[in-house]
mmCIF file of C-alpha atoms in Angstrom:
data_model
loop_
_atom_site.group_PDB
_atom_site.id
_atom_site.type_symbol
_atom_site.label_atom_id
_atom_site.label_comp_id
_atom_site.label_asym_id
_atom_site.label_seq_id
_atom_site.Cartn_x
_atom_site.Cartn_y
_atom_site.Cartn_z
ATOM 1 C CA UNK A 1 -53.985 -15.710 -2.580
ATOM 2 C CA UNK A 2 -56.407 -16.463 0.047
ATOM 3 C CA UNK A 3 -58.852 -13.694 0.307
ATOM 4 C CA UNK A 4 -60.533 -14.933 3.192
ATOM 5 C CA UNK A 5 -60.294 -12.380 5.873
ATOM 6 C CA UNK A 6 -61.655 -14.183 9.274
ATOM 7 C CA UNK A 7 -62.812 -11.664 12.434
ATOM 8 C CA UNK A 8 -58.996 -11.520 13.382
ATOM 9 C CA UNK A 9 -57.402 -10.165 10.140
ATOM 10 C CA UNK A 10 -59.458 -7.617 10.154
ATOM 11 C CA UNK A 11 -59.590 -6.649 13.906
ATOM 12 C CA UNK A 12 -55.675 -5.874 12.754
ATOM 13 C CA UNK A 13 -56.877 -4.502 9.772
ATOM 14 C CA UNK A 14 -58.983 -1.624 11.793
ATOM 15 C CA UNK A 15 -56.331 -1.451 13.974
ATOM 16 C CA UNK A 16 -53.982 -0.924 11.971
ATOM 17 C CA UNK A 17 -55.652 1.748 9.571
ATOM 18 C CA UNK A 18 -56.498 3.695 13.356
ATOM 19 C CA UNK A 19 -52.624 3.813 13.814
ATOM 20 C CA UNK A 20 -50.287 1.861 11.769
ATOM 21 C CA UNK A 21 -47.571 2.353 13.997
ATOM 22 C CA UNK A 22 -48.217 0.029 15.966
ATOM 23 C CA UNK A 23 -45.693 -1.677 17.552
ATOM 24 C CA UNK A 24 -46.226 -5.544 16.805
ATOM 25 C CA UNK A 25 -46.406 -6.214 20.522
ATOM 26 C CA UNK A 26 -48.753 -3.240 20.496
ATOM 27 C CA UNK A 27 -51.051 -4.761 18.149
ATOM 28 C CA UNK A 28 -51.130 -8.569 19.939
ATOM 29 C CA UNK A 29 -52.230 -6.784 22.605
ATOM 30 C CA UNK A 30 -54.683 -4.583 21.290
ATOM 31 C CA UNK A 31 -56.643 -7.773 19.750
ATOM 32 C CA UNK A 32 -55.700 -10.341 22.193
ATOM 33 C CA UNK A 33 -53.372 -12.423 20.146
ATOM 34 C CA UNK A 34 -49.971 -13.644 21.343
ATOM 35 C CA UNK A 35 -47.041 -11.222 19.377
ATOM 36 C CA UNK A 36 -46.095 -14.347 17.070
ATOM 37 C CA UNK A 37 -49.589 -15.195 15.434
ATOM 38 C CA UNK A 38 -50.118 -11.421 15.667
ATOM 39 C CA UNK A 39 -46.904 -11.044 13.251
ATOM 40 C CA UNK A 40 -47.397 -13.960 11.133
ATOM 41 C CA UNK A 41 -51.307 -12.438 10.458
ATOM 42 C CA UNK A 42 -49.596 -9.499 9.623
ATOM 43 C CA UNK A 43 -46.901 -10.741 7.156
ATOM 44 C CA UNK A 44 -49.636 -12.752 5.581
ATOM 45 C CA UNK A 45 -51.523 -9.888 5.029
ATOM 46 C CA UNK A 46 -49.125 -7.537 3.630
ATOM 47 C CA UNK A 47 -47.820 -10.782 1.551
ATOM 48 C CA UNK A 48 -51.254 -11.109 -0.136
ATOM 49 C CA UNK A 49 -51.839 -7.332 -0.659
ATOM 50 C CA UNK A 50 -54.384 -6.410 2.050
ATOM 51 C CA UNK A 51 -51.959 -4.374 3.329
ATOM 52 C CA UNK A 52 -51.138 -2.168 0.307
ATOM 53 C CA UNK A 53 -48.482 0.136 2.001
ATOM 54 C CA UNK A 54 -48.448 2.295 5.108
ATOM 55 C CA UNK A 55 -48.272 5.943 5.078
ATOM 56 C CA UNK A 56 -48.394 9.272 7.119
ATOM 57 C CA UNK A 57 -51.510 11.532 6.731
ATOM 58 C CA UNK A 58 -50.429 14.882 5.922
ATOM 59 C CA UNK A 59 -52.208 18.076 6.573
ATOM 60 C CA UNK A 60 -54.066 19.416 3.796
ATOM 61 C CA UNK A 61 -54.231 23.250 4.363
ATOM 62 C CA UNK A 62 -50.785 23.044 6.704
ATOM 63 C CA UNK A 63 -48.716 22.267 3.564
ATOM 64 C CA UNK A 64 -50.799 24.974 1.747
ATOM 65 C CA UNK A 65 -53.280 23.059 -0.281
ATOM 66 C CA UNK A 66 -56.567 25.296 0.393
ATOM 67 C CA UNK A 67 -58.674 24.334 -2.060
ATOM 68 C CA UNK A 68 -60.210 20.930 -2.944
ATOM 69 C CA UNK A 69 -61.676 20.643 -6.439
ATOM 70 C CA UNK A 70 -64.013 18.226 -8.183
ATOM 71 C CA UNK A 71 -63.629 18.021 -11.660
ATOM 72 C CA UNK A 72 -65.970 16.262 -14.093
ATOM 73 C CA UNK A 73 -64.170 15.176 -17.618
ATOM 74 C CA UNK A 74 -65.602 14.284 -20.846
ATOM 75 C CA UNK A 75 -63.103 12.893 -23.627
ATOM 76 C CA UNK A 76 -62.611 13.984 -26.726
ATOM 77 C CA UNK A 77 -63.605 10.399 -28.115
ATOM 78 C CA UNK A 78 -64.202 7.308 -26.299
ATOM 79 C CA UNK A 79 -61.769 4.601 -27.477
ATOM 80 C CA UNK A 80 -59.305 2.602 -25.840
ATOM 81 C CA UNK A 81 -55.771 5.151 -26.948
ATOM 82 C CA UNK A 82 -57.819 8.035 -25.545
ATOM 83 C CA UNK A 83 -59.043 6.588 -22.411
ATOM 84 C CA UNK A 84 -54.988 5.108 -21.958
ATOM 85 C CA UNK A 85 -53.419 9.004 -22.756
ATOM 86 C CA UNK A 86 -55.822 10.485 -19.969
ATOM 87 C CA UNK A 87 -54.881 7.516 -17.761
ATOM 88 C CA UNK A 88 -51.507 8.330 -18.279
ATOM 89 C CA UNK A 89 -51.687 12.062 -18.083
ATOM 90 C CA UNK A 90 -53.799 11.267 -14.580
ATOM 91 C CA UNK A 91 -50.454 9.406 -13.549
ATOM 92 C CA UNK A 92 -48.332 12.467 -14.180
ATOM 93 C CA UNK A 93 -50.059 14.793 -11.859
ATOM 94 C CA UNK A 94 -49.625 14.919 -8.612
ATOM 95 C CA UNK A 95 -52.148 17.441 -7.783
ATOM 96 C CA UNK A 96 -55.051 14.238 -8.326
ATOM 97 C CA UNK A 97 -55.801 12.832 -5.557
ATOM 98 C CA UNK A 98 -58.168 10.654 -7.345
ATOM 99 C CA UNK A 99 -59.574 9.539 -10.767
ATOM 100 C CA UNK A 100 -62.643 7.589 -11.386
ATOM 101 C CA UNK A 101 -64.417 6.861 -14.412
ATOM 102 C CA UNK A 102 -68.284 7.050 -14.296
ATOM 103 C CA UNK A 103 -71.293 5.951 -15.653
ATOM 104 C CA UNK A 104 -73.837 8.583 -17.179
ATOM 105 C CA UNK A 105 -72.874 11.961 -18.418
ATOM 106 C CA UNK A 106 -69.034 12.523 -17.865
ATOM 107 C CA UNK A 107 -66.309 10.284 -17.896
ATOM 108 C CA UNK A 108 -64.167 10.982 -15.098
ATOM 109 C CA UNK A 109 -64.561 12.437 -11.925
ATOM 110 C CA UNK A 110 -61.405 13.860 -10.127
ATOM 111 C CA UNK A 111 -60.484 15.343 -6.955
ATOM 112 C CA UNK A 112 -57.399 17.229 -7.419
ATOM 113 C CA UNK A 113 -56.345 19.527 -4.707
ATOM 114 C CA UNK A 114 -54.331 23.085 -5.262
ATOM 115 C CA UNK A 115 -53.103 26.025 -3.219
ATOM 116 C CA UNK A 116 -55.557 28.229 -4.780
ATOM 117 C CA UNK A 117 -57.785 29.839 -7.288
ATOM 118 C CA UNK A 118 -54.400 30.591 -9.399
ATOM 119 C CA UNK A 119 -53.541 27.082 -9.183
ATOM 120 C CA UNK A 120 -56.688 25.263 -10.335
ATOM 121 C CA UNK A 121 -56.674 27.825 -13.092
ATOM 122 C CA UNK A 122 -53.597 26.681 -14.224
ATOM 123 C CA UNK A 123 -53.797 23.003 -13.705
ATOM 124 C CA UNK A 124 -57.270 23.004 -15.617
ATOM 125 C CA UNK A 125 -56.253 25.448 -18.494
ATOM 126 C CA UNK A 126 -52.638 23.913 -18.583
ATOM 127 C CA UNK A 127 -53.155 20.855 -18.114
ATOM 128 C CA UNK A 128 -56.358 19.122 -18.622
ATOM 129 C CA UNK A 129 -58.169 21.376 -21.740
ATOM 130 C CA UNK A 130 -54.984 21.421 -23.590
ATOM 131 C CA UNK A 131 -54.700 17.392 -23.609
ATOM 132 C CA UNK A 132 -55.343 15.996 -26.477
ATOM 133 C CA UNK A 133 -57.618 13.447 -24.416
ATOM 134 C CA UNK A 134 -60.037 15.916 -22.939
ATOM 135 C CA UNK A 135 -62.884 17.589 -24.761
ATOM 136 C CA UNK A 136 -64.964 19.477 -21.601
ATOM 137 C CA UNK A 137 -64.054 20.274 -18.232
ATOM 138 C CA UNK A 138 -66.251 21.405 -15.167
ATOM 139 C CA UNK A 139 -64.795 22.491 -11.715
ATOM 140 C CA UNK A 140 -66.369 22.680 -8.678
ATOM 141 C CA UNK A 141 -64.827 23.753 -5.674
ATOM 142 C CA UNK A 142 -65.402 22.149 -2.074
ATOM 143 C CA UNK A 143 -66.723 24.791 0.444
ATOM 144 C CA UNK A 144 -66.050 22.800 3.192
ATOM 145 C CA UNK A 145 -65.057 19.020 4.238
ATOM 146 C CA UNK A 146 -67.672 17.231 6.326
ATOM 147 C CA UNK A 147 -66.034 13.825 6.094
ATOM 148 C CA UNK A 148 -62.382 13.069 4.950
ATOM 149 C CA UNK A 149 -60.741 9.441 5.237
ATOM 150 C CA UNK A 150 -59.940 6.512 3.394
ATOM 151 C CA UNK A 151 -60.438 4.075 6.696
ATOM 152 C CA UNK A 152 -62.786 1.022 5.230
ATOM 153 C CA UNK A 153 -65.895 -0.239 7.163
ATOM 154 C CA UNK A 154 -64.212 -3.218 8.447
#
């Protein structure tokens, strides 16, 4: 794999994460390549994995997901089999959105995303404190979204 992304690749790159629908014709001319090195820029790049996948951007509170929730984790004990359970109970649930481990206090920092109150009630007392992975759990709940996207600075 290359890695080497020159001012091109990543004039598709924005372009692309603006609208990835994009015709390939669409996108030539948007940049000011002809369609063919457009499209072989653009295999190359999905080929190597810059391109991870395309997808549509749902709405959040349309499809009845009101509440976004961070949620700070500490384990139960910090080995490798514990960290590899959470990881794997993280992969189960489709109500994360995203898991990081951290530095400093706690160990993971999630944003999971529910209907409601009900529902982060249950997915923290049903699923998270009950794990055997998890010793504490603190919620907070976002008030309101300033900034929401997962476009790169490219």
């Amino acid at each position: 794999m290359d890695n080497e992304l020159d001012m091109q690749d990543r004039k598709i790159l924005a372009a692309l994460q603006e609208d990835a629908r994009l015709t390939n014709n669409d996108l030539a001319e948007r940049i000011n390549l002809s369609p063919s090195q457009c499209s072989r820029r653009r295999a190359r790049l999905e080929r190597e994995g810059f391109i991870a996948g395309y997808h549509a951007r749902i709405d959040r509170e349309k499809t009845g997901f009101g509440l976004v929730n961070f949620i700070t984790v500490t384990l139960s004990t910090h080995n490798r089999n514990n960290a590899a359970r959470f990881a794997d109970l993280m992969a189960r649930l489709p109500e994360v959105q995203e898991a990081h481990s951290l530095t400093g206090e706690m160990d993971y920092i999630l944003k999971v995303v529910t209907k409601d109150l009900r529902g982060l009630s249950d997915f923290v007392n049903e699923m998270l404190l009950p794990h055997e992975a998890v010793q504490n759990v603190k919620t907070s709940i976002a008030l309101e979204t300033l900034k929401d996207t997962s476009a790169l600075p490219l």
